[in-house]
């Protein structure tokens, strides 16, 4: 009977072909279903693993394309006692590529300590170079992120050479190279969860981080529209070229370089000489630094030999190509105890010697300094 | 021939033909998919670098990446491992040379981390770099007690993906170097003492890693007492772990970590170079910069070690020290630094260089 039924089936005009089509369709559907289930299971495992498993699965799943396979890269969890103190506390990157097409996207999250990158010293060159120096990329990446939070760790993060009581968590969500609409709000939960993971593992203490604490990164420094791009820095505006018989700066002259801060103001400038006395006397240079507050002991150490050599009227060595005279003073500037140093560099020692006191006085007057006590001078 | 035997032979021939066809197709598929190349490269890794390469450790370091390798140590002592896929930069370069033929080691932007665990070596990875996928390590092997003779081996790796800020990656790179070096030493008859598996591999100390002077536990520990440190204006140190390395450093700094005094111990090729620079300074008769130096004879690769201290220099008068220097105290601190370092390396007592 079965044989007869089979013979009838095989001999039918349409049934065999239809059966093959149905079988093929069932196989494809089964394949897609299995693949979809495997993909969902894989994606769930990625979220459970990423960044120490702290990402809130429901919230994050809603942000990422469910019909793509997510891959986890660069997953690192160094929270808790990890020895020396890493630059990265927590990091993960969940990425996807469109199966059919070129689009791709990523969710990236990182937690990093807030380390101070103090200037390399208190001397004029150190201060001016520090203002131009860039912090490492890992420390500034939060400025380009979609959203971020700076959290406190009152007990100090473990494993660092000195107390580190703050850290940052930042996250970015991009799809096909552009930030996803509404991403800052959608990522708050993940950022807060990561921050609390760091806090708990590090024994930080203090209040938990809330999603409402998480905000987009601060905007960059606003340029003062009144300040011309090539204007003299505020810390150099006390100087007039006439103080050294100079002329106004031209386009070919070195631009003044200056820094203004809470504890230090510094300036370095060169002034073209209006009437050079000899073939080496085309440019004179002036440097000025004033230190206040916690920097004072460090200044006295770093300039210890120079301060010990100060005198009222030192004699320069003859035959030099250029002469630098340093003048020091103590004073009270805007109510703060201040140490100031002015240097004058010229091709003629007599010019530097004859103008240094007036230049120092002009500098201190412009800085609203009183009770001035000139400590002395020394030729460098 | 009977009909039965004819049909049986025909079935056998047909089955054999299908089997051969399937085998050829499978083999072709294996070859076209790159499986053969991968298998061949994998076998080659086991005998790379004249059989010295720690193939297992290399596979661990690079995960699932398919790798090609040099069969032998090349003329200049190099042996390379690189990814088979041109789309990735992942790779490893090993180098080996005799210490007596070298005059320097490459300088690091910071203080490289000593390996410890019975090895004389260090790890280089700048934690502030953007290229977190690149790092290196160096080992010094003393092939006997005769001073100045030994083997230096370095490993430079690029992971392409991943980073050496991951302590597991650092540990794996060091394992590649120590196991390869051990195999090399055994094969070449270098009777160097070998250490253990290095765990907790550190990273290069940078200027962001300064710590309070009282917290010094490594190369800076015990150089100054509290009163002397306060008198000198020293509030911080930058140091490395107190384990033997080709170069060991300690910086005494101000409150913000700025450099005031720097102590350096150099061994092997680094010491040879440091001695040359010291001789040049003395020959040129430049005024002293409050720099002092001690030397010590060391067994094996250490050679004649050099221990130096230098001070922060005046910006405008580079021959002069910037702070007021306690010369007697500075020489005493150098003596303590040198003695501790020399003891780690089994060297004789340091004397004026």
XYZ file of C-alpha atoms in Angstrom:
733
model
C 0.000 0.000 0.000
C 2.849 2.325 0.888
C 4.560 1.373 -2.330
C 1.434 2.201 -4.268
C 1.074 5.556 -2.519
C 4.713 6.328 -3.240
C 4.254 5.390 -6.898
C 1.214 7.700 -7.115
C 3.198 10.523 -5.427
C 6.192 10.134 -7.731
C 3.992 9.975 -10.774
C 1.958 13.071 -9.885
C 2.566 16.066 -12.114
C 2.927 18.697 -9.314
C 3.268 17.026 -5.935
C 6.986 16.063 -6.057
C 8.052 19.565 -7.035
C 5.777 21.145 -4.458
C 7.126 18.838 -1.790
C 10.687 19.812 -2.696
C 9.796 23.500 -2.470
C 8.133 23.014 0.913
C 11.112 21.007 2.162
C 13.557 23.662 0.978
C 11.479 26.414 2.580
C 11.319 24.485 5.847
C 15.074 23.965 5.821
C 15.730 27.671 5.200
C 13.239 28.734 7.841
C 14.736 26.289 10.289
C 18.228 27.525 9.478
C 17.234 31.166 9.968
C 15.433 30.386 13.206
C 18.385 28.509 14.618
C 20.749 31.226 13.478
C 18.553 33.903 15.022
C 18.389 32.040 18.324
C 22.125 31.486 18.346
C 22.685 35.151 17.548
C 20.375 36.245 20.376
C 22.116 33.894 22.799
C 25.522 35.166 21.658
C 24.439 38.796 22.025
C 23.073 38.125 25.505
C 26.375 36.543 26.477
C 28.234 39.589 25.151
C 26.189 41.908 27.365
C 26.588 39.637 30.370
C 30.357 39.703 29.920
C 31.067 43.265 28.809
C 32.542 45.639 31.358
C 32.347 43.233 34.247
C 28.720 42.407 33.450
C 27.453 45.766 34.752
C 25.633 46.936 31.630
C 21.860 46.888 32.267
C 20.815 44.227 29.761
C 17.287 45.415 29.001
C 18.242 49.043 28.501
C 21.304 48.334 26.393
C 19.567 45.674 24.279
C 17.076 48.322 23.272
C 19.876 50.550 22.028
C 21.696 48.042 19.868
C 20.370 46.507 16.610
C 18.797 43.204 17.567
C 19.118 41.731 14.086
C 22.935 41.994 14.017
C 25.602 39.968 15.783
C 27.429 41.944 18.450
C 31.117 41.372 19.097
C 32.998 42.309 22.254
C 36.434 43.899 21.949
C 38.978 45.210 24.419
C 37.066 43.990 27.460
C 39.041 44.776 30.592
C 38.017 44.927 34.240
C 40.831 46.053 36.507
C 38.650 47.320 39.330
C 39.492 46.256 42.824
C 43.017 45.721 44.131
C 45.002 45.377 40.923
C 48.486 46.168 42.039
C 50.145 49.170 40.607
C 47.133 51.184 39.576
C 46.209 51.127 35.926
C 45.201 53.988 33.680
C 42.084 52.016 32.701
C 39.802 50.786 35.461
C 37.104 49.336 33.207
C 36.694 49.162 29.453
C 34.614 47.437 26.799
C 33.559 47.942 23.217
C 30.509 46.217 21.703
C 30.560 46.472 17.927
C 28.433 45.264 15.053
C 28.646 45.228 11.293
C 25.641 44.987 9.035
C 25.471 41.543 7.479
C 24.128 42.949 4.241
C 25.661 46.353 3.757
C 28.507 48.553 4.946
C 27.004 50.160 8.036
C 28.512 49.483 11.441
C 28.223 50.807 14.960
C 29.617 50.573 18.433
C 28.920 51.085 22.082
C 32.046 51.976 24.033
C 32.442 52.517 27.737
C 35.492 53.227 29.862
C 36.301 54.174 33.462
C 39.598 55.942 34.146
C 41.195 57.518 37.241
C 41.524 61.284 37.459
C 45.275 61.816 37.777
C 46.836 65.246 38.035
C 49.312 66.022 35.323
C 51.137 68.750 37.162
C 53.698 70.927 35.369
C 57.168 69.415 35.248
C 58.442 72.218 37.448
C 57.978 75.794 38.627
C 60.534 77.461 36.386
C 59.492 79.753 33.547
C 60.267 77.199 30.848
C 58.415 74.456 32.740
C 55.321 76.609 33.227
C 55.145 77.728 29.605
C 55.729 74.214 28.247
C 53.142 72.695 30.592
C 50.425 74.970 29.238
C 51.103 73.624 25.743
C 51.527 70.022 26.809
C 48.662 67.674 26.128
C 47.296 65.233 28.598
C 47.278 61.622 27.402
C 44.382 60.543 25.222
C 42.959 58.216 27.859
C 42.586 61.184 30.249
C 40.772 63.466 27.789
C 38.652 60.918 25.897
C 35.643 61.823 28.060
C 35.467 65.204 26.338
C 34.533 63.498 23.065
C 32.152 60.963 24.601
C 28.386 60.903 24.332
C 27.933 61.122 28.078
C 30.047 60.932 31.221
C 30.230 61.328 34.974
C 33.040 62.235 37.353
C 32.604 60.275 40.563
C 34.235 60.571 43.966
C 36.102 57.796 45.710
C 36.658 59.228 49.216
C 38.666 56.241 50.446
C 40.989 56.431 47.439
C 41.227 53.933 44.602
C 43.455 50.979 45.516
C 46.824 50.346 43.895
C 47.907 53.906 43.032
C 51.207 55.468 44.115
C 49.396 58.407 45.716
C 45.795 59.050 46.731
C 43.392 59.073 43.788
C 39.960 60.163 44.944
C 38.121 60.725 41.681
C 37.482 58.759 38.543
C 35.523 59.249 35.329
C 33.212 56.975 33.406
C 32.337 57.848 29.831
C 30.330 56.096 27.140
C 29.686 56.622 23.445
C 27.105 55.119 21.143
C 27.538 55.460 17.415
C 25.684 53.956 14.488
C 27.253 54.215 11.076
C 29.678 56.892 12.307
C 27.084 59.238 13.770
C 25.898 59.592 17.348
C 22.566 57.894 17.931
C 19.680 60.273 18.626
C 18.850 60.418 22.302
C 21.996 58.452 23.191
C 23.055 60.683 26.147
C 19.827 59.959 28.014
C 19.748 56.292 27.028
C 23.272 55.630 28.312
C 22.833 57.165 31.767
C 21.907 53.908 33.405
C 24.923 52.075 31.974
C 27.359 54.821 32.987
C 25.957 55.018 36.509
C 26.061 51.224 36.844
C 29.695 51.147 35.730
C 30.602 53.937 38.133
C 29.027 52.075 41.063
C 30.818 48.888 40.019
C 34.130 50.750 40.295
C 33.102 52.266 43.625
C 31.977 48.951 45.112
C 35.010 46.985 43.906
C 37.383 49.695 45.040
C 35.846 50.139 48.490
C 35.382 53.843 47.780
C 32.596 54.615 50.195
C 30.456 57.692 49.826
C 27.093 58.024 48.057
C 26.207 55.967 45.011
C 26.208 57.519 41.559
C 22.719 58.120 40.193
C 21.739 58.183 36.525
C 20.729 61.814 37.011
C 24.392 62.603 37.825
C 25.442 61.513 34.335
C 25.676 64.360 31.841
C 27.092 65.139 28.418
C 30.746 66.206 28.600
C 31.559 69.837 29.348
C 31.978 72.135 26.370
C 35.524 73.162 25.400
C 37.000 76.514 26.449
C 34.988 79.400 25.075
C 37.072 81.820 23.092
C 36.701 85.367 24.215
C 35.261 87.177 21.187
C 36.866 90.386 22.390
C 40.301 88.812 22.450
C 42.048 88.855 19.123
C 43.665 85.607 18.119
C 47.100 87.204 18.001
C 46.630 89.495 21.055
C 49.297 89.741 23.736
C 48.601 87.277 26.609
C 47.251 88.999 29.731
C 50.377 88.076 31.736
C 52.534 89.965 29.212
C 50.439 93.130 28.865
C 52.383 94.966 31.556
C 55.369 95.337 29.187
C 55.901 98.240 26.793
C 58.583 97.950 24.064
C 59.861 101.404 25.015
C 61.129 99.980 28.335
C 64.055 98.545 26.374
C 64.144 101.131 23.565
C 62.312 98.642 21.441
C 59.711 98.947 18.715
C 56.301 97.384 18.312
C 56.149 93.703 17.437
C 55.943 92.895 13.773
C 54.551 89.837 12.009
C 58.015 88.254 11.854
C 58.749 88.668 15.558
C 58.346 85.861 18.083
C 54.921 86.136 19.680
C 54.741 86.680 23.426
C 54.029 83.489 25.354
C 52.184 83.739 28.652
C 50.238 81.797 31.255
C 47.865 83.050 33.932
C 46.878 80.705 36.752
C 45.730 80.545 40.356
C 49.237 80.263 41.764
C 51.466 81.490 38.960
C 51.621 84.089 36.191
C 54.377 83.812 33.614
C 55.445 85.613 30.475
C 58.263 85.309 27.963
C 58.632 87.820 25.169
C 61.200 89.286 22.842
C 61.242 92.897 21.698
C 62.963 94.113 18.533
C 65.428 96.903 19.273
C 64.675 100.201 17.565
C 68.343 101.244 17.345
C 70.686 98.273 17.720
C 73.982 99.154 19.375
C 75.889 96.445 17.464
C 75.313 93.627 15.032
C 74.184 91.283 17.799
C 71.772 93.768 19.377
C 68.648 93.205 17.270
C 66.414 91.625 19.862
C 66.097 91.874 23.632
C 64.205 89.328 25.724
C 62.193 89.676 28.889
C 60.852 87.002 31.188
C 58.564 87.477 34.171
C 57.159 85.000 36.701
C 55.202 85.521 39.910
C 54.477 82.608 42.236
C 51.999 82.470 45.101
C 50.718 80.112 47.762
C 51.724 76.425 47.719
C 54.336 76.960 45.014
C 56.577 79.203 47.139
C 58.575 76.446 48.911
C 59.110 74.646 45.605
C 60.365 77.861 43.990
C 62.877 78.411 46.780
C 64.185 74.877 46.184
C 64.306 74.972 42.388
C 65.985 78.396 42.359
C 67.970 77.823 45.533
C 71.410 78.376 43.991
C 70.290 81.531 42.192
C 68.614 82.989 45.298
C 71.738 82.290 47.316
C 73.832 84.224 44.765
C 71.716 87.409 44.724
C 73.451 90.685 45.444
C 72.797 94.429 45.125
C 75.039 95.295 42.193
C 76.660 92.286 40.639
C 79.278 92.640 37.910
C 78.777 90.817 34.635
C 81.464 88.713 33.004
C 82.833 90.480 29.959
C 83.041 89.156 26.439
C 79.700 87.350 26.372
C 77.448 87.373 23.315
C 74.368 87.976 25.421
C 73.780 89.075 28.997
C 70.915 87.945 31.213
C 70.210 89.732 34.480
C 67.692 88.192 36.894
C 66.001 90.386 39.519
C 63.988 89.010 42.431
C 61.428 90.593 44.727
C 59.006 89.650 47.486
C 55.719 91.535 47.728
C 52.033 91.324 48.450
C 50.032 91.151 45.221
C 46.238 91.317 45.443
C 46.626 90.337 49.084
C 48.729 87.234 48.448
C 52.354 86.794 49.463
C 54.241 86.634 46.162
C 57.743 85.928 44.908
C 58.597 87.471 41.546
C 61.479 87.091 39.117
C 62.133 89.248 36.083
C 64.929 88.561 33.578
C 66.275 90.933 30.974
C 68.461 89.541 28.195
C 70.346 91.907 25.915
C 73.493 91.985 23.815
C 74.767 94.847 25.966
C 75.159 94.304 29.711
C 74.811 98.042 30.400
C 71.307 98.109 28.960
C 70.134 95.220 31.106
C 71.810 96.615 34.215
C 70.375 100.088 33.642
C 66.781 99.017 32.986
C 66.199 95.932 35.149
C 65.015 97.835 38.261
C 62.549 99.960 36.290
C 61.212 96.968 34.420
C 60.710 95.076 37.698
C 58.912 98.075 39.207
C 56.653 98.398 36.162
C 55.845 94.678 36.304
C 54.949 94.735 40.002
C 52.906 97.932 39.670
C 50.863 96.413 36.842
C 50.201 93.374 39.066
C 48.919 95.545 41.929
C 51.806 94.480 44.172
C 52.633 96.378 47.353
C 55.176 96.157 50.174
C 57.811 95.340 47.601
C 61.160 94.150 48.878
C 63.797 93.723 46.173
C 65.892 90.680 47.106
C 68.718 91.296 44.682
C 70.102 90.545 41.243
C 72.390 87.998 39.645
C 73.925 87.654 36.191
C 73.126 84.327 34.567
C 32.925 -13.744 -15.626
C 29.550 -14.391 -13.991
C 26.915 -11.680 -13.859
C 27.138 -11.473 -10.041
C 30.869 -10.894 -9.962
C 30.589 -8.370 -12.784
C 28.019 -6.290 -10.934
C 29.923 -6.576 -7.611
C 33.133 -5.333 -9.223
C 31.209 -2.526 -10.891
C 29.769 -1.446 -7.487
C 33.213 -1.558 -5.899
C 34.733 0.504 -8.710
C 31.900 3.009 -8.466
C 32.311 3.284 -4.676
C 36.069 3.742 -5.058
C 35.560 6.466 -7.670
C 33.127 8.341 -5.413
C 35.505 8.002 -2.447
C 38.441 9.360 -4.413
C 36.318 12.211 -5.776
C 35.114 13.106 -2.276
C 38.671 13.007 -0.910
C 39.939 15.259 -3.697
C 37.059 17.673 -3.176
C 37.619 17.746 0.589
C 41.328 18.267 0.137
C 40.712 21.035 -2.348
C 38.250 22.684 -0.012
C 40.765 22.413 2.839
C 43.416 24.063 0.683
C 41.200 26.792 -0.789
C 39.793 27.727 2.641
C 43.320 28.335 3.928
C 43.202 25.390 6.263
C 46.335 23.872 4.804
C 48.272 27.140 5.063
C 47.115 27.544 8.632
C 48.141 24.010 9.523
C 51.513 24.425 7.849
C 52.179 27.748 9.606
C 51.154 26.255 12.905
C 53.628 23.403 12.539
C 56.335 25.890 11.468
C 55.815 27.868 14.688
C 56.876 24.850 16.713
C 60.311 24.837 15.060
C 60.751 28.599 14.600
C 63.908 30.410 15.715
C 65.931 27.198 15.469
C 63.422 25.525 17.749
C 63.943 28.025 20.575
C 60.654 29.887 20.140
C 58.133 29.266 22.918
C 55.381 28.427 20.445
C 52.740 27.707 23.050
C 53.332 31.036 24.752
C 53.207 32.821 21.379
C 49.850 31.224 20.552
C 48.520 32.322 23.937
C 49.725 35.866 23.354
C 48.093 36.276 19.942
C 44.899 34.324 20.591
C 43.392 32.794 17.485
C 45.437 34.703 14.900
C 47.155 32.554 12.276
C 50.917 33.245 12.378
C 53.967 32.788 10.158
C 57.489 32.730 11.519
C 61.205 32.745 10.730
C 62.719 29.314 10.715
C 66.064 30.476 12.016
C 67.698 33.322 13.860
C 68.730 35.689 11.041
C 72.250 37.052 10.644
C 71.638 40.024 12.887
C 70.089 37.943 15.592
C 66.440 38.565 14.684
C 63.616 36.099 14.625
C 60.144 37.249 13.651
C 56.590 36.053 14.033
C 53.869 37.820 12.111
C 50.227 37.401 11.244
C 49.493 35.408 8.098
C 46.718 37.855 7.241
C 48.085 41.038 5.678
C 45.204 43.022 7.158
C 46.623 42.896 10.660
C 49.843 44.340 12.071
C 50.056 41.751 14.835
C 53.545 40.366 15.218
C 56.584 39.770 17.365
C 60.285 40.428 16.834
C 62.823 38.648 19.015
C 66.435 39.677 19.068
C 69.420 38.027 20.681
C 72.989 39.220 21.022
C 76.051 38.983 23.192
C 76.349 41.754 25.735
C 80.074 42.238 25.169
C 79.394 43.381 21.588
C 76.823 46.004 22.491
C 77.281 49.595 23.549
C 73.781 50.630 24.629
C 70.178 49.728 25.110
C 67.378 51.802 23.644
C 66.173 54.488 26.022
C 62.656 54.491 27.284
C 60.392 57.458 27.825
C 60.200 56.688 31.536
C 61.554 53.962 33.805
C 60.924 50.407 32.598
C 59.518 47.951 35.125
C 61.895 45.270 36.490
C 60.560 41.733 35.983
C 61.613 40.183 39.289
C 60.971 36.470 39.913
C 64.659 35.673 39.583
C 65.194 37.391 36.210
C 67.381 40.380 35.353
C 65.168 42.156 32.900
C 62.509 44.781 32.425
C 59.213 45.465 30.696
C 58.510 48.521 28.613
C 54.985 49.773 28.127
C 54.102 53.435 28.461
C 50.635 53.489 30.029
C 50.027 57.000 28.674
C 50.677 56.078 25.044
C 47.965 55.933 22.400
C 49.555 52.760 20.957
C 48.444 50.466 23.752
C 48.942 47.441 21.497
C 52.773 47.750 21.462
C 55.218 46.761 24.203
C 58.642 45.227 24.709
C 60.732 43.342 27.213
C 64.442 42.707 27.705
C 66.358 39.947 29.516
C 70.009 39.802 30.504
C 71.440 36.300 30.914
C 74.794 35.726 32.565
C 76.427 32.720 30.868
C 78.895 32.118 33.681
C 80.687 34.238 36.259
C 83.217 35.994 34.016
C 82.411 39.684 34.159
C 81.172 41.380 30.998
C 79.973 38.268 29.187
C 76.383 37.323 28.725
C 73.414 37.181 26.409
C 70.817 39.842 25.865
C 67.425 38.979 24.455
C 64.599 41.380 23.618
C 61.018 40.903 22.465
C 58.905 43.601 20.823
C 55.254 42.813 20.180
C 52.295 44.408 18.437
C 48.932 42.896 19.275
C 47.068 44.985 16.664
C 43.860 44.457 18.618
C 43.882 44.483 22.407
C 46.347 46.255 24.619
C 49.176 45.792 27.026
C 47.247 47.731 29.635
C 45.783 44.260 30.188
C 48.055 42.544 32.751
C 47.340 39.155 31.145
C 48.834 40.334 27.840
C 51.950 41.611 29.629
C 52.391 38.331 31.440
C 52.075 36.415 28.178
C 54.676 38.515 26.358
C 57.137 38.043 29.198
C 56.438 34.292 29.110
C 57.347 34.278 25.403
C 60.635 35.987 26.178
C 61.648 34.012 29.266
C 60.771 30.608 27.772
C 62.451 31.403 24.451
C 65.532 32.728 26.241
C 65.710 29.622 28.429
C 65.529 27.348 25.375
C 68.157 29.424 23.576
C 70.470 29.289 26.572
C 70.103 25.493 26.882
C 70.819 24.961 23.185
C 73.851 27.277 23.058
C 75.411 26.065 26.293
C 74.834 29.334 28.153
C 74.613 28.222 31.770
C 72.444 31.074 32.906
C 70.311 30.796 36.011
C 66.678 31.007 35.024
C 63.863 32.478 37.018
C 60.237 31.521 37.440
C 57.014 32.468 35.676
C 56.665 36.233 35.964
C 53.328 37.335 37.382
C 52.113 40.909 37.969
C 54.267 42.452 35.239
C 54.527 46.194 35.848
C 54.475 49.038 33.332
C 56.876 51.907 32.651
C 56.887 54.519 35.397
C 56.060 57.955 33.962
C 56.013 61.415 35.529
C 52.370 60.900 36.488
C 53.431 58.073 38.829
C 55.190 60.081 41.511
C 54.404 59.203 45.143
C 55.112 60.716 48.564
C 58.723 60.163 49.613
C 57.593 58.292 52.719
C 55.793 55.767 50.481
C 58.953 54.707 48.626
C 59.340 50.921 48.672
C 61.520 50.188 45.642
C 64.597 51.797 44.098
C 64.136 55.000 46.151
C 63.485 53.345 49.500
C 65.709 54.549 52.322
C 67.844 56.941 50.266
C 67.035 59.939 52.472
C 65.729 60.248 55.993
C 62.756 62.519 56.623
C 64.769 65.481 57.889
C 67.178 65.422 54.979
C 64.336 65.127 52.489
C 62.602 68.152 54.034
C 65.823 70.149 54.015
C 66.416 69.352 50.363
C 62.831 70.219 49.406
C 62.237 66.601 48.377
C 58.590 65.637 48.809
C 58.058 62.926 46.187
C 59.789 60.072 44.374
C 59.440 58.260 41.076
C 60.803 54.763 41.407
C 60.752 51.211 40.088
C 60.450 47.946 41.965
C 63.566 46.839 43.833
C 64.429 43.976 41.460
C 67.491 43.617 39.194
C 67.201 45.161 35.726
C 69.617 46.438 33.051
C 68.740 49.962 34.181
C 67.350 51.062 37.526
C 66.220 54.604 38.344
C 65.067 56.767 41.202
C 63.988 60.406 40.963
C 63.620 62.603 44.037
C 61.171 65.370 43.285
C 59.389 68.401 44.588
C 55.830 68.511 45.875
C 54.375 68.370 42.383
C 56.675 65.548 41.295
C 59.099 67.821 39.429
C 62.652 66.479 39.073
C 65.253 67.579 41.622
C 67.733 64.658 41.824
C 68.030 61.560 39.639
C 69.825 58.313 40.495
C 70.666 55.788 37.780
C 72.201 52.316 37.925
C 73.402 50.909 34.575
C 74.447 47.325 33.881
C 75.809 45.545 30.831
C 75.540 47.483 27.543
C 73.873 50.457 29.259
C 76.817 50.707 31.644
C 79.293 50.625 28.778
C 77.508 53.563 27.181
C 77.241 55.427 30.472
C 80.979 54.998 31.078
C 81.687 56.483 27.620
C 79.516 59.527 28.372
C 81.192 59.978 31.752
C 84.641 59.873 30.156
C 83.567 62.445 27.555
C 82.334 64.811 30.261
C 85.558 64.488 32.168
C 87.717 64.829 29.049
C 85.984 68.023 28.003
C 86.781 69.460 31.436
C 83.363 71.047 31.768
C 82.674 72.409 35.250
C 81.029 69.899 37.569
C 77.280 69.774 37.591
C 77.041 68.143 40.967
C 77.040 64.807 39.221
C 78.762 61.977 41.005
C 79.501 58.448 39.892
C 80.447 55.086 41.403
C 81.363 51.828 39.651
C 81.298 48.155 40.633
C 82.478 44.921 39.063
C 79.594 42.509 38.436
C 79.526 38.874 37.380
C 78.371 37.810 33.939
C 76.353 40.158 31.772
C 76.410 42.984 34.332
C 80.004 43.893 33.466
C 81.275 47.018 35.197
C 78.159 48.706 36.505
C 77.920 52.473 36.815
C 75.884 54.355 39.394
C 75.281 58.076 38.882
C 73.402 60.927 40.453
C 72.607 64.234 38.797
C 70.797 67.352 39.946
C 68.280 69.688 38.352
C 70.313 72.119 36.240
C 69.988 75.862 36.025
C 67.969 76.851 32.952
C 70.249 79.705 31.940
C 73.543 78.225 33.138
C 73.389 74.495 32.354
C 76.726 73.733 33.989
C 75.344 74.676 37.379
C 72.931 72.959 39.686
C 69.658 74.781 40.261
C 69.028 73.921 43.925
C 71.532 74.467 46.728
C 73.264 71.086 46.797
C 74.292 69.242 49.945
C 77.269 67.591 48.280
C 78.213 65.347 51.186
C 74.643 64.193 51.640
C 74.208 63.618 47.909
C 77.319 61.448 47.727
C 76.110 59.466 50.732
C 72.703 58.939 49.108
C 74.411 57.750 45.934
C 76.481 55.320 47.979
C 73.341 53.853 49.549
C 71.588 53.629 46.165
C 74.589 51.955 44.564
C 75.157 49.460 47.374
C 71.554 48.269 47.337
C 71.464 47.915 43.581
C 74.856 46.202 43.419
C 73.769 43.722 46.056
C 70.734 42.770 43.939
C 73.063 41.954 41.044
C 75.708 40.159 43.100
C 78.322 42.842 42.323
C 81.334 43.921 44.361
C 81.169 46.985 46.588
C 80.810 50.233 44.580
C 83.798 52.577 44.457
C 84.366 56.011 42.897
C 84.279 55.671 39.102
